[in-house]
Every structure is written in C-alpha cells, then in structure tokens.
Tab-separated table of C-alpha atoms and ligand atoms in Angstrom:
chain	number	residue	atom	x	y	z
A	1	UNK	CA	-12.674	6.919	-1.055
A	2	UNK	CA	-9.568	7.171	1.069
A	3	UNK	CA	-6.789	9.611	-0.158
A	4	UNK	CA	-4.255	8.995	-2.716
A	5	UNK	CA	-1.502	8.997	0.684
A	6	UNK	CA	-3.725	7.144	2.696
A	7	UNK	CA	-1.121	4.288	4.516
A	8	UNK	CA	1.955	5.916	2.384
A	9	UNK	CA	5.095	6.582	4.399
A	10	UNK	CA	5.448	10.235	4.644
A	11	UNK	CA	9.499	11.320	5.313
A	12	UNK	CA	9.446	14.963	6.333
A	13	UNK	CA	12.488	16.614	5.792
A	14	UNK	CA	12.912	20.009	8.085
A	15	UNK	CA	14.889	22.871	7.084
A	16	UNK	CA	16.346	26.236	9.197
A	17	UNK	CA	13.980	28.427	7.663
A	18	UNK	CA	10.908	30.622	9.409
A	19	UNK	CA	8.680	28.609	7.207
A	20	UNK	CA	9.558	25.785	9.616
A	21	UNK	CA	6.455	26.344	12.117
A	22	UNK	CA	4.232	25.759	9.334
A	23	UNK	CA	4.981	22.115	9.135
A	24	UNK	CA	3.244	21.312	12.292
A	25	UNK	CA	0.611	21.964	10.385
A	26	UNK	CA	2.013	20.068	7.273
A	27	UNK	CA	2.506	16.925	9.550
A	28	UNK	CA	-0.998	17.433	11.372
A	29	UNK	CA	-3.161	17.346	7.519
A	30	UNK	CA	-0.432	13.895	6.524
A	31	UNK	CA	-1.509	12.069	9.259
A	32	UNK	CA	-5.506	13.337	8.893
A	33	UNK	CA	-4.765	11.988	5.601
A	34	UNK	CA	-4.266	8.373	6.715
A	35	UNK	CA	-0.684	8.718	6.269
A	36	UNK	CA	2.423	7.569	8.814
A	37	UNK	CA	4.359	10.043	9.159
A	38	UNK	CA	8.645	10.659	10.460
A	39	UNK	CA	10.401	13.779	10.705
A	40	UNK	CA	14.107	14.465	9.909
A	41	UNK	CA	14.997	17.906	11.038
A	42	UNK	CA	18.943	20.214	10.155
A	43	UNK	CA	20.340	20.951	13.452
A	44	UNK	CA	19.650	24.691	12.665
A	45	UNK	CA	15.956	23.383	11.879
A	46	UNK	CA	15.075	23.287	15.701
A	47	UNK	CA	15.394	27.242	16.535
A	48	UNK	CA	12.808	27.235	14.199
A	49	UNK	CA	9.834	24.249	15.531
A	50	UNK	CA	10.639	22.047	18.307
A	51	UNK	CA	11.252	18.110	18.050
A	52	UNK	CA	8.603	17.834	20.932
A	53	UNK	CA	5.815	19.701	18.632
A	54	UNK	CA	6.977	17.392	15.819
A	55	UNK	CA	7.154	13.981	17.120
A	56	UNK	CA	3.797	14.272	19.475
A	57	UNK	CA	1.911	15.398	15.872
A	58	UNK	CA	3.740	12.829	13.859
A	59	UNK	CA	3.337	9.998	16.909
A	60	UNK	CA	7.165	9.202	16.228
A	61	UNK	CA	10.290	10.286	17.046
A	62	UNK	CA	12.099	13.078	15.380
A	63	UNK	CA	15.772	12.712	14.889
A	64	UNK	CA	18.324	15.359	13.689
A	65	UNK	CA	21.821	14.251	14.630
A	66	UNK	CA	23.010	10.647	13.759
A	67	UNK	CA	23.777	9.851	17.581
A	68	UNK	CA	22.433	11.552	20.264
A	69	UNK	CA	25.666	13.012	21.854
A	70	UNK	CA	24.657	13.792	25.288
A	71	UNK	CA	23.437	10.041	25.777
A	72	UNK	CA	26.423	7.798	26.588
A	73	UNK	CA	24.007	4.565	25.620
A	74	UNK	CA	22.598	6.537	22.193
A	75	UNK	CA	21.675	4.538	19.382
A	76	UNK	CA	22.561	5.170	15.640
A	77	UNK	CA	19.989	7.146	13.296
A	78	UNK	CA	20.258	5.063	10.652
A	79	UNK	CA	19.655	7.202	7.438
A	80	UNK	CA	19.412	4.319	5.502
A	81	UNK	CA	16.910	2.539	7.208
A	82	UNK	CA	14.912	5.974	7.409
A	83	UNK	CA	15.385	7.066	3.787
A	84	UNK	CA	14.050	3.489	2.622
A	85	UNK	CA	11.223	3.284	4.980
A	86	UNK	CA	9.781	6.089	2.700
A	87	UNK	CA	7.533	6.149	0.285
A	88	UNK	CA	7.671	9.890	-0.474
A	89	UNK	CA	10.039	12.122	1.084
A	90	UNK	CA	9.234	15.924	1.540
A	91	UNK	CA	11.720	18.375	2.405
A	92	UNK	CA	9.809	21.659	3.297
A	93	UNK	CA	11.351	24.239	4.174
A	94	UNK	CA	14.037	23.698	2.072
A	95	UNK	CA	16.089	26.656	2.392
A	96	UNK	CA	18.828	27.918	-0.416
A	97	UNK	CA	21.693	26.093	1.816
A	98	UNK	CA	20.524	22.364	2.011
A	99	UNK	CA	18.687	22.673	-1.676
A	100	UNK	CA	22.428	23.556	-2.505
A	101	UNK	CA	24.275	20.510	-0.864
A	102	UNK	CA	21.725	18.506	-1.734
A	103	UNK	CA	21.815	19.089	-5.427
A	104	UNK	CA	26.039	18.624	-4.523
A	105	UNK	CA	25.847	15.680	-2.545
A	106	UNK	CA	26.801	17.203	0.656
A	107	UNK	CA	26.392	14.845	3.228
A	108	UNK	CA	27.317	16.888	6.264
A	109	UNK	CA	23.660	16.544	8.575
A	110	UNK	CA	21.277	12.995	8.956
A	111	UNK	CA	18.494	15.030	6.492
A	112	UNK	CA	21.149	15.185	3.847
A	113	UNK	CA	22.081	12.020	4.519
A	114	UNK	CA	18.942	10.537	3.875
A	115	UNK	CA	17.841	12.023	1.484
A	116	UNK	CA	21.000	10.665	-0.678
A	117	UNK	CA	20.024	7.050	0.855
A	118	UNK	CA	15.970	7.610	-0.150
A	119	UNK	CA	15.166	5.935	-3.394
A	120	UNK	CA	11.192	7.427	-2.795
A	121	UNK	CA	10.081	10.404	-5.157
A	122	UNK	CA	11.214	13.523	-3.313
A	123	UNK	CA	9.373	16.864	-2.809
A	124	UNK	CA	10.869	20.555	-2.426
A	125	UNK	CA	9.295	23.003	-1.509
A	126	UNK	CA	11.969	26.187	-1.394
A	127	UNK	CA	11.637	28.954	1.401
A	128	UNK	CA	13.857	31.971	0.970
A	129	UNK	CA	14.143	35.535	0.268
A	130	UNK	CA	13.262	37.045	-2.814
A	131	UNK	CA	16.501	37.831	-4.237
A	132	UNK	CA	17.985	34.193	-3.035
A	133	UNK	CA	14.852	32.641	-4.798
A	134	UNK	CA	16.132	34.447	-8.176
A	135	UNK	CA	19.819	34.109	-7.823
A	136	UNK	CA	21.034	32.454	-10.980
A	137	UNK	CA	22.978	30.032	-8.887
A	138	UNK	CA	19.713	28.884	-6.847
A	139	UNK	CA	17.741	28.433	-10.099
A	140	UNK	CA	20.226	26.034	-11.244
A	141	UNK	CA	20.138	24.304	-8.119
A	142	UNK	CA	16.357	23.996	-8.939
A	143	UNK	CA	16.846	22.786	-12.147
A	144	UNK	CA	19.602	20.372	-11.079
A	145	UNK	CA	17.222	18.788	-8.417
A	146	UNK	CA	14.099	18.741	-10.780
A	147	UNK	CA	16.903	16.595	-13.102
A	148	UNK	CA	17.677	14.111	-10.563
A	149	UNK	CA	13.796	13.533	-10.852
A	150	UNK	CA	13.233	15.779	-7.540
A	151	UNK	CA	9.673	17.465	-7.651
A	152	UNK	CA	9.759	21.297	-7.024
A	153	UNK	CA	6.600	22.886	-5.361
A	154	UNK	CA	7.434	26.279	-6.027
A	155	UNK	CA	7.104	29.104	-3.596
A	156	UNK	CA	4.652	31.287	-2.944
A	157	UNK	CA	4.750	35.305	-3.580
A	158	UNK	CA	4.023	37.596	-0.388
A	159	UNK	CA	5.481	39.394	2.449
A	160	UNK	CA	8.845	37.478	3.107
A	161	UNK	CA	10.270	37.715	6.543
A	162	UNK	CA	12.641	40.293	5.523
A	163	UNK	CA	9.779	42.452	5.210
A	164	UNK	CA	10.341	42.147	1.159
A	165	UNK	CA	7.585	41.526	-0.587
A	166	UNK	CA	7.885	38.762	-3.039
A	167	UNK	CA	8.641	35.442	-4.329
A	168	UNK	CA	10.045	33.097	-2.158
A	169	UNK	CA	7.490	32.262	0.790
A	170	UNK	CA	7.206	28.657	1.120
A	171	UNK	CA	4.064	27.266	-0.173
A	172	UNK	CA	1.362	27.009	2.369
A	173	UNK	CA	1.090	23.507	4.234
A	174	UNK	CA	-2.363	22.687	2.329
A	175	UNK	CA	-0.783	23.409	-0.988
A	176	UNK	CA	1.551	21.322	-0.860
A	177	UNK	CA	-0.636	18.139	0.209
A	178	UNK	CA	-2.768	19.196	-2.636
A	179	UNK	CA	0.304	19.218	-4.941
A	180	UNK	CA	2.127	15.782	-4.120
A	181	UNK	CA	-1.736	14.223	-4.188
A	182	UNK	CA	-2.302	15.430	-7.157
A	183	UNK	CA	1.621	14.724	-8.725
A	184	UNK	CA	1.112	10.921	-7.345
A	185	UNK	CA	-2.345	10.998	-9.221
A	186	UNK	CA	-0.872	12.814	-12.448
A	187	UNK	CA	1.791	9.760	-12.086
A	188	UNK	CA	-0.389	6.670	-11.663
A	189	UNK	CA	0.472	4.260	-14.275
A	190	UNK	CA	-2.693	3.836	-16.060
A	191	UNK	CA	-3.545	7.632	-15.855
A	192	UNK	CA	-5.672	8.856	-18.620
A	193	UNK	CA	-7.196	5.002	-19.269
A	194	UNK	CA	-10.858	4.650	-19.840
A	195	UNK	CA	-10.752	0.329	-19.285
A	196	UNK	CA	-14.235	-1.565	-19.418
A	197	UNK	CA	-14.997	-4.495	-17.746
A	198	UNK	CA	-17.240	-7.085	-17.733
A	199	UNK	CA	-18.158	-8.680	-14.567
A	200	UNK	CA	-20.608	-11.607	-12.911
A	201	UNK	CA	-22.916	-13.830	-14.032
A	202	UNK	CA	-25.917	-13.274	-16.381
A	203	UNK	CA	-28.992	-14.485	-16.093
A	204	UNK	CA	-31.366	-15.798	-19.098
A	205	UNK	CA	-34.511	-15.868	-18.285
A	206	UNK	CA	-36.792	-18.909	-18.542
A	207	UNK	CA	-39.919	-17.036	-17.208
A	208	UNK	CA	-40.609	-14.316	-14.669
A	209	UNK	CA	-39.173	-16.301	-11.687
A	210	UNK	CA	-36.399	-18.616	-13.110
A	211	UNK	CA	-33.352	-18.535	-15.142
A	212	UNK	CA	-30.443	-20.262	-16.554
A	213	UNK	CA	-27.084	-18.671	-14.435
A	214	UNK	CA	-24.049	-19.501	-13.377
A	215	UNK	CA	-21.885	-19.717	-9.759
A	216	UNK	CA	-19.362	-16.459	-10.694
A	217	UNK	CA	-19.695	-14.100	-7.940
A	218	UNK	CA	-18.388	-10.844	-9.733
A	219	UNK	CA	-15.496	-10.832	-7.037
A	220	UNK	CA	-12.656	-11.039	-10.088
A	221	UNK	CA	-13.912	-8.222	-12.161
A	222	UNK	CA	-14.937	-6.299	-9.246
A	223	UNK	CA	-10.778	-6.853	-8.188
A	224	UNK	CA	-9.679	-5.685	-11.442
A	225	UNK	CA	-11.883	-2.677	-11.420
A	226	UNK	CA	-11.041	-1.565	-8.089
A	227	UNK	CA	-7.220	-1.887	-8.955
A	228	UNK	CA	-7.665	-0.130	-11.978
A	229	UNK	CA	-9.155	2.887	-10.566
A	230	UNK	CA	-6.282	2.637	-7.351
A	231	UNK	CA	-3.637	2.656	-10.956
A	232	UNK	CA	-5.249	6.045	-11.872
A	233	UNK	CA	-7.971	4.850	-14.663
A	234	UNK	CA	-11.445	5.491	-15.529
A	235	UNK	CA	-13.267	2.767	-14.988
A	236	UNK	CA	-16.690	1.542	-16.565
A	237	UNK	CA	-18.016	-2.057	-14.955
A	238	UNK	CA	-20.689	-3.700	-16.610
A	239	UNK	CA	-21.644	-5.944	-13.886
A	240	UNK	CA	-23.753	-8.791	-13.841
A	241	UNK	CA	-26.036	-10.008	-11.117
A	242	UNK	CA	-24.125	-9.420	-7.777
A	243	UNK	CA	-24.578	-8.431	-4.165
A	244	UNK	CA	-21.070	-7.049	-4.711
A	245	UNK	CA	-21.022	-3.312	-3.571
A	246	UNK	CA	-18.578	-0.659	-5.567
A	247	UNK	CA	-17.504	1.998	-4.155
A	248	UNK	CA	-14.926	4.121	-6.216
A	249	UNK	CA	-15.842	7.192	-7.761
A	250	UNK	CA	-13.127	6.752	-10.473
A	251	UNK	CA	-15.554	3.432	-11.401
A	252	UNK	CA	-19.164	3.564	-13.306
A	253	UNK	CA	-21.109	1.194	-12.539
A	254	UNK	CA	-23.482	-0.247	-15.138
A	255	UNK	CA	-25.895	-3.232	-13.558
A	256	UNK	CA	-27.032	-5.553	-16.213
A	257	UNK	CA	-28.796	-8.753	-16.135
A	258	UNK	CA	-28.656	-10.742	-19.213
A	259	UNK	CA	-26.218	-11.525	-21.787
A	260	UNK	CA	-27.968	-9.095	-24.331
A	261	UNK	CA	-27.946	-6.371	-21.752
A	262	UNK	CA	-24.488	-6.096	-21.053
A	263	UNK	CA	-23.595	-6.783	-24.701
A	264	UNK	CA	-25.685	-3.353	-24.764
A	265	UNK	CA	-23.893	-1.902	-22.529
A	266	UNK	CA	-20.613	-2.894	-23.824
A	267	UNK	CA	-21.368	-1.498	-27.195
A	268	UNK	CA	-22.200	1.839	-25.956
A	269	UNK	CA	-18.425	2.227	-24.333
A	270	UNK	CA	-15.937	-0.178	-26.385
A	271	UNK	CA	-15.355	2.482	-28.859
A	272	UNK	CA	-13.986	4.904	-26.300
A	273	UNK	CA	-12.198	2.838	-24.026
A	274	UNK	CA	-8.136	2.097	-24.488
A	275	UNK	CA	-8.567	-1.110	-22.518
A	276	UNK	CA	-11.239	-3.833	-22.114
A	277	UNK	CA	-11.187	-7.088	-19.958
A	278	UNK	CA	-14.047	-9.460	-20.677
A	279	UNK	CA	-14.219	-11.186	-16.990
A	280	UNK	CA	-17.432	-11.975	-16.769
A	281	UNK	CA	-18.838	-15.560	-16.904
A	282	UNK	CA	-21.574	-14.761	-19.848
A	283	UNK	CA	-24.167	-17.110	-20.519
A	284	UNK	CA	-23.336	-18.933	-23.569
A	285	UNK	CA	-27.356	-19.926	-24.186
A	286	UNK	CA	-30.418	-18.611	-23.345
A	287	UNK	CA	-33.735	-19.936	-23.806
A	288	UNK	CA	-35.389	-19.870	-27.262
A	289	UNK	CA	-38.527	-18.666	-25.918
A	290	UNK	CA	-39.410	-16.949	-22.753
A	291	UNK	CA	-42.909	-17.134	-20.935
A	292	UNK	CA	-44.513	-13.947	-19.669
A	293	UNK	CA	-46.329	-15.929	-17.078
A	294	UNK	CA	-44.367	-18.422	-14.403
A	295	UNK	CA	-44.578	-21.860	-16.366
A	296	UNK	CA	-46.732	-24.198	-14.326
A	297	UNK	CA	-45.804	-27.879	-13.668
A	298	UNK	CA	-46.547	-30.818	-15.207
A	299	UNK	CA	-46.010	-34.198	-14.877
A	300	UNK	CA	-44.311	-34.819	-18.293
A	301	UNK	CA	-40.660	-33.954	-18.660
A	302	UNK	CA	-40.268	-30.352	-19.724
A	303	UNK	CA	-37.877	-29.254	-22.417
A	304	UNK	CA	-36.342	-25.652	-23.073
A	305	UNK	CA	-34.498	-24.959	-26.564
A	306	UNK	CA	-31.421	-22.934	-26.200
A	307	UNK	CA	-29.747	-20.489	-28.575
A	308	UNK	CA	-26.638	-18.893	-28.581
A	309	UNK	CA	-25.871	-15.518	-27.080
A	310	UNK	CA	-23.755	-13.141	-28.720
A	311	UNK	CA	-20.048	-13.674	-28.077
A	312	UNK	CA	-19.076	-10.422	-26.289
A	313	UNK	CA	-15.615	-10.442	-26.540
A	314	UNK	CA	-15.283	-11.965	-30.027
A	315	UNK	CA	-17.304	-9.221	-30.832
A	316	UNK	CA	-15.180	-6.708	-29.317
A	317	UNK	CA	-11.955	-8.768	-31.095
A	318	UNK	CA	-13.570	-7.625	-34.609
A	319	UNK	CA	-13.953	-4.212	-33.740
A	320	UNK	CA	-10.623	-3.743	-32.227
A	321	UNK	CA	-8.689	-1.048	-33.199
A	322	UNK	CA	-6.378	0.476	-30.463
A	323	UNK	CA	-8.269	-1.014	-27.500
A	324	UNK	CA	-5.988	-3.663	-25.509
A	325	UNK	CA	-7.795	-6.779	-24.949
A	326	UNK	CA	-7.823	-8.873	-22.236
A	327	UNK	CA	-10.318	-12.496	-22.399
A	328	UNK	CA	-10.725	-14.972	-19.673
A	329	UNK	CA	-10.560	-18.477	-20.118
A	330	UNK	CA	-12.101	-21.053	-17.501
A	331	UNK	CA	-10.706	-24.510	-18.439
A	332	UNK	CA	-11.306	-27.883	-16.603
A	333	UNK	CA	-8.996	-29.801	-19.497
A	334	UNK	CA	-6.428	-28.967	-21.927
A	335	UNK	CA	-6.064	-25.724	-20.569
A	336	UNK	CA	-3.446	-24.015	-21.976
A	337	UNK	CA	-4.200	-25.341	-25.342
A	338	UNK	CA	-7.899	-24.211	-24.964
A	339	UNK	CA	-6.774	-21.327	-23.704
A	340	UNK	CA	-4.189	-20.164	-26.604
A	341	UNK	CA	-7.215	-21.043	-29.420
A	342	UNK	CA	-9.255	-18.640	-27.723
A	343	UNK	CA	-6.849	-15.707	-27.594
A	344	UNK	CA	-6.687	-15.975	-31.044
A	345	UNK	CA	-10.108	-16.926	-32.171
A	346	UNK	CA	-11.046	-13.672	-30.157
A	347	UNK	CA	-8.002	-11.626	-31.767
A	348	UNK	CA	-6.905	-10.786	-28.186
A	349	UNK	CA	-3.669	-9.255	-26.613
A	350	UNK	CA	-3.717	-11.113	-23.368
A	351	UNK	CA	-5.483	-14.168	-22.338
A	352	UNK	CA	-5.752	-14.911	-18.015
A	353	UNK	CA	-6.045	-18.476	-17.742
A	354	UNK	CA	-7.554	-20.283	-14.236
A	355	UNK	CA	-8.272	-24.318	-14.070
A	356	UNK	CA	-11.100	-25.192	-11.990
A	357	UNK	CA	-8.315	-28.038	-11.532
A	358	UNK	CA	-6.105	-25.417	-9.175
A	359	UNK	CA	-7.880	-25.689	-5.665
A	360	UNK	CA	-8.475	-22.263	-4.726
A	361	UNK	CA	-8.871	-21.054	-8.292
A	362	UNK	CA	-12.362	-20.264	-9.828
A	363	UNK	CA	-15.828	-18.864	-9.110
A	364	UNK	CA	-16.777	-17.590	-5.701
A	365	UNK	CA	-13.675	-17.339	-3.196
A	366	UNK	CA	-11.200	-14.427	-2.578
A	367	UNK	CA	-8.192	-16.164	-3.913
A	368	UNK	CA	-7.089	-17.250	-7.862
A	369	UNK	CA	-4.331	-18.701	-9.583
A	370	UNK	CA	-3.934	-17.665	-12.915
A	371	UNK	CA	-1.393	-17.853	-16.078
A	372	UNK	CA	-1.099	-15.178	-18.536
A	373	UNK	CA	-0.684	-15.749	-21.990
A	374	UNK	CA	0.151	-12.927	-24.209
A	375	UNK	CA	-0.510	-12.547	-27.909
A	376	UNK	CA	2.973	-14.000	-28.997
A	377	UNK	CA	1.962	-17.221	-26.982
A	378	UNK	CA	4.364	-16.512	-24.186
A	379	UNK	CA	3.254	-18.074	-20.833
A	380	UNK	CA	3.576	-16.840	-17.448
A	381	UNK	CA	2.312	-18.858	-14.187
A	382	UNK	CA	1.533	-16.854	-10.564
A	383	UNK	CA	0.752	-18.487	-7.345
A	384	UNK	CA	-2.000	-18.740	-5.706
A	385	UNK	CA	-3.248	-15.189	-4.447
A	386	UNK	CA	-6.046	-13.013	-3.215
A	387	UNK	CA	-8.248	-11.576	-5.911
A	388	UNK	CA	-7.280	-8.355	-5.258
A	389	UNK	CA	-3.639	-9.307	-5.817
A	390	UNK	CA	-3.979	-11.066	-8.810
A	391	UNK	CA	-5.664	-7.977	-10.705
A	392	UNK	CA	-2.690	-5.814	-9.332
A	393	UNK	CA	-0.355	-8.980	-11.357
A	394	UNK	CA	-2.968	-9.371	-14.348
A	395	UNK	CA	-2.368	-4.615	-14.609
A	396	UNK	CA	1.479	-5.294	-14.034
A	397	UNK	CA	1.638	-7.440	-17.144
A	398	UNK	CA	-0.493	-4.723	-19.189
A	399	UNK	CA	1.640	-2.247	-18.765
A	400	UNK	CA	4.105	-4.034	-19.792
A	401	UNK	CA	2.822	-5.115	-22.929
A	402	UNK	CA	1.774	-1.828	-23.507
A	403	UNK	CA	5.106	-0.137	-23.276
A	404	UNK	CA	6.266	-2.912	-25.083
A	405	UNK	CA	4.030	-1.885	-28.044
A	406	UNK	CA	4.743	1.503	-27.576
A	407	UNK	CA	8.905	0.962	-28.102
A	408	UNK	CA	8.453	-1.070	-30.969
A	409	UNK	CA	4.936	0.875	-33.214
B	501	LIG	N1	-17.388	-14.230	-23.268
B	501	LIG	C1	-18.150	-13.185	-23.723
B	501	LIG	N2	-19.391	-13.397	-24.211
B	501	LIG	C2	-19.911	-14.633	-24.269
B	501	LIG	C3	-19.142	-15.707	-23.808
B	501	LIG	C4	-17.890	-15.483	-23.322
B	501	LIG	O1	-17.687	-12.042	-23.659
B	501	LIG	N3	-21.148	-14.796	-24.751
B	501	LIG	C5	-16.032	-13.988	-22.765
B	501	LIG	C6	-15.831	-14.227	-21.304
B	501	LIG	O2	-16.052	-13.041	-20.564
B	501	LIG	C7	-14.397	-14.677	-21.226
B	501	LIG	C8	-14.210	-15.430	-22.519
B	501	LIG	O3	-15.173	-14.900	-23.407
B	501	LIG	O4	-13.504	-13.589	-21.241
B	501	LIG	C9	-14.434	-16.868	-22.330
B	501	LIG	O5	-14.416	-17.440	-23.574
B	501	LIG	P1	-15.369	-18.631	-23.988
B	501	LIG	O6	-14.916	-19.131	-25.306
B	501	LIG	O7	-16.778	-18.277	-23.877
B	501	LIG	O8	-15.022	-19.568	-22.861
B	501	LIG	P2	-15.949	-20.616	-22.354
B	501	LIG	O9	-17.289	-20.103	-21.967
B	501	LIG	O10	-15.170	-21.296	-21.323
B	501	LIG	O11	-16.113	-21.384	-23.730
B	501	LIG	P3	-16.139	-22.893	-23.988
B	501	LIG	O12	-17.408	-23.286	-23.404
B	501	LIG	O13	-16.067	-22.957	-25.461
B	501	LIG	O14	-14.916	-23.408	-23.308
C-alpha cells in the first residue's frame, strides 16, 4: 500500500533555529514517501540550512523573501498561491518567535504570510530552549495555535544547544512523519468503521461444470471497498466470482461462490459491522437440484426448476440495528419507483440507483451513473463517472447522513 502522504502537497515551513539542518532530512523521507514537496524558509532560517540543500532535495525552488531584491526582473512569491497549493503545511523548526507572530497574526516574512493564506491542516513542531519551551507565555502560544486547529508535535527532551539538558529539542525528522501519518489516519472520516460489502456475481451451480451467473464484474464493490479503506475503515469484502485482485491491507477479503456462501459469510460479520453495502449482483434462483456428475445431452429439451435464494440484504434489513444500510438497485424500467419500493421493502438507509438505460452505467466497465435515494425519499442524480469516483460520491453522502443522524438521535 502506498503511504497515507503519498501524492499530498507537503508545505515546509523553515524556522531560525539549529534544529533547521534536520529538515533536509525531513524533506528527503516526504518525498521517499511519494509526496511533492516546497519549502518556505524566515530570512534568519538560512544561517541555519541552505536554500541550495533544500530545493535540490525537495526538486523545487525554495523561496524566503516575497521578491528577490537583488534581481531587477524578480517575480512575486505569491503566498497565496503557495499556502493553497498545500495540502498540509509543516512548520518545523518553529522557534518561540514565529510560533508567537503566528499565533498574533504577524505578517512580517513570506512563511508567516502563508501560513495566514494556507487553509491546509498545519503542523508545529517547536524547537527552543528549555526554559523558552516552559515560559507561561510560550505555552499559551501553544495552546492558542492548537485552538486555531494547528497540530502541535511536541518537542523532544535532550541535550539542547545551550548545553541544557531538557525539553525543547525539536522532534526528530522521522517522528514527525510518523506523527502527521498517523494524525491524517486518526482523522480519516470513516475511522473506526468496520463496513461489509458484498461484491460480484454468484454462481449456482447446475452440475460440476455449469452454472446459472450473471455479467457483474465485481469492479463496483471492489471501488467502494478500496475507497473505504483510503476513508480510514475496516473493510470486509465478500466477493463473488472475480479475476479482480485486492490489494489493501485495511480490506479482508472473503471469496465466495454461491448465493448461500456469501449469505454465510455475511452472517458471520453483519453483527459487528457499523456499515454494510449489498453491491453484489446475487443470484435470485438457483437450481432445485444439482447433479454430482456433468449432465449428459440429450436430444429432448432439458428443464431445470429454480428456487429462490435467500434475500441477503432483506435479511440484513430485519436484523438491523445500528448498522447503516446501503442496497443497490439495477432497473431497466420505472426506476426510481422500483427503486424507492426496494429501499423500503429492505428497511434501508440509502438506496444507489443505476439504469441499464444510462449508456455507460451497469455491469462490466469502469464508469457508472448513479442516483442516491435516501431513506426520507430524497433524490440526488451524479454524472457519469469512473467507478472509483462514484464510491468516493456514494461515502460522501454516508457521512452525511450519518452526521445527520448523529445531530438529530
Ligand atoms: N440482493 C441480495 N440478495 C439477493 C438478491 C439481491 O443481497 N438474493 C441485494 C443486491 O445486492 C442489491 C439489491 O439486493 O443490493 C437488489 O435488490 P433486488 O430486489 O434483488 O433487485 P433485483 O435483483 O434487481 O430485483 P428484481 O428482480 O425484483 O428487480
């Protein structure tokens, strides 16, 4: 799996403190990360780590003045545009000075510039000496910051370079990747989820060789469980015949192949999960009787009896007690009609509609277009989209239902 800041836009924010050679190294484990990567530096920050050291490790170009002054042709730093390229903004070392005009609104340098213009999360990680890292004044400057909705990494205790020993040494460059990965992770909106999905086809088997199937790939499911996982959840897939591979350790794969085996396998997780999304395209029949040997042709017409498979997700709509619920309906007429009897046959929270009418909606390509209908009938329409996109929209609408529920229970 790549890492949490894999692709994020990293905005490193360099203060004048000794700590300030560390963040070569800071910059170097970002971009091993997968992350892109710009560096703001004080003035005062460059007796401390050179631009050059910064920009050839960050492979762009480090600014600390909002024109260069020497250059008669220089072009404007534009904090703006640099404070809302980030996604995260890090601001290590922060010594006692900037944490001060920053928690002020000082805008007197391009770092504290931008970081009044970033709208990102924003990172601190304090380097001082002990008796400045106690000072009542600095602790309120903490506190101020951590209001604002700044995260504080807080420093480290050991020889300081007054030769004091104590707190106040910035943390060390791997800490403090370890803490924003694991603050983003802590923060993921559907942190502390256990969602089960169904996924794919089933097969019902007529004898050894054949079956009765259907054309879903698993691709929709497989979307939603990825995104899932990517939004900070648990994830168990019960997953139907598919070549589809899965490849997040946040997601459990169970592989099933009939409609009894994953309503097996659904039983043994419903009662734990918080959410459960019944994509897959179950078999509503299977053959009466199935031969142990591969049936042998004749020339007479040859009949199977069908029966009904267990309803999965009306099953899961009785036993429903804090789960969310989440069907899919595949309509060809009277769709949203067809579709609103369903979510309430099934006792379910959300329903994601797709016509096999919509061209590019349906079984086995990469895109969808879906409608949403929650449980107080509401209707909302999306475009067309990639798979991938429309689980991201199908999660969106989740959470919002659930904080919905959560304001008004
Ligand atoms: N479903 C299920 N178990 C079944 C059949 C369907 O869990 N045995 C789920 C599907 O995963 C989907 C929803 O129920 O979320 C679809 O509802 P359903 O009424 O089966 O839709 P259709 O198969 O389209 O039904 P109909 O043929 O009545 O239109």
């Amino acid at each position: 799996m790549s890492s949490i800041i894999g692709g994020k836009k990293i905005l490193v924010g360099v203060t004048a403190g000794i700590a300030a050679y560390k963040i070569a190294s800071l910059v170097r484990l970002f971009i091993k990360s997968g992350a892109q990567v710009k560096v703001v530096m004080t003035p005062a920050a460059k007796d401390f780590v050179t631009p050059l050291t910064l920009s050839t490790l960050s492979k762009n170009p480090v600014h600390s003045s909002f024109y260069n002054e020497e250059d008669e042709n220089a072009e404007w730093n534009n904090h703006v545009e640099l404070g809302l390229w980030a996604d995260y903004m890090i601001i290590a070392p922060a010594t006692a000075n900037t944490l001060s005009k920053m928690s002020t609104g000082t805008s007197d340098n391009l770092l504290l510039a931008t970081y009044l213009s970033a709208k990102c999360p924003v990172y601190f990680a304090p380097a001082m000496d002990l008796d400045m890292y106690h000072h009542p004044s600095t602790k309120e400057t903490f506190s101020k910051l951590q209001e604002f909705g700044n995260s504080m990494i807080p420093a480290e205790s050991g020889e300081l370079a007054s030769g004091l020993v104590g707190e106040g040494r910035m943390a060390e460059p791997a800490t403090i990747l370890e803490f924003i990965k694991q603050d983003i992770l802590n923060k993921l909106p559907l942190k502390g989820h256990h969602i089960l999905i169904t996924a794919g086809p089933t097969y019902e088997a007529i004898d050894p060789v054949r079956f009765i199937g259907n054309h879903s790939s698993g691709k929709m499911g497989v979307e939603l469980a990825n995104a899932a996982a990517n939004l900070g959840a648990k994830v168990t897939l019960v997953l139907g015949p598919s070549s589809l591979e899965i490849a997040h350790s946040a997601i459990k794969v169970v592989r099933v192949v009939s409609a009894a085996q994953m309503f097996d396998a659904v039983q043994a997780v419903y009662h734990s999960c918080t959410i459960a999304i019944a994509a897959a395209a179950v078999a509503d029949y299977k053959p009466k009787h199935t031969s142990d040997q591969k049936i042998k042709k004749s020339d007479s017409s040859f009949p199977i009896e069908l029966e009904r498979t267990t309803d999965i997700l009306e099953w899961m709509g009785t036993e429903k007690k804090e789960q969310f619920l989440v069907g899919f309906a595949l309509e060809t007429e009277n769709e949203v009609v067809n579709a609103k009897r369903k979510l309430e046959k099934k006792n379910l929270d959300l329903i994601v509609l797709n016509s096999l009418n919509d061209k590019g909606a349906g079984f086995k390509g990469d895109t969808n277009k879906i409608s949403l209908i929650n449980h107080k009938l509401e209707i909302k329409a999306f475009e067309l989209k990639t798979k991938a996109a429309v689980a991201v929209d199908i999660f969106h609408e989740i959470n919002q239902l659930l904080d919905a529920k959560i304001l008004t229970s």
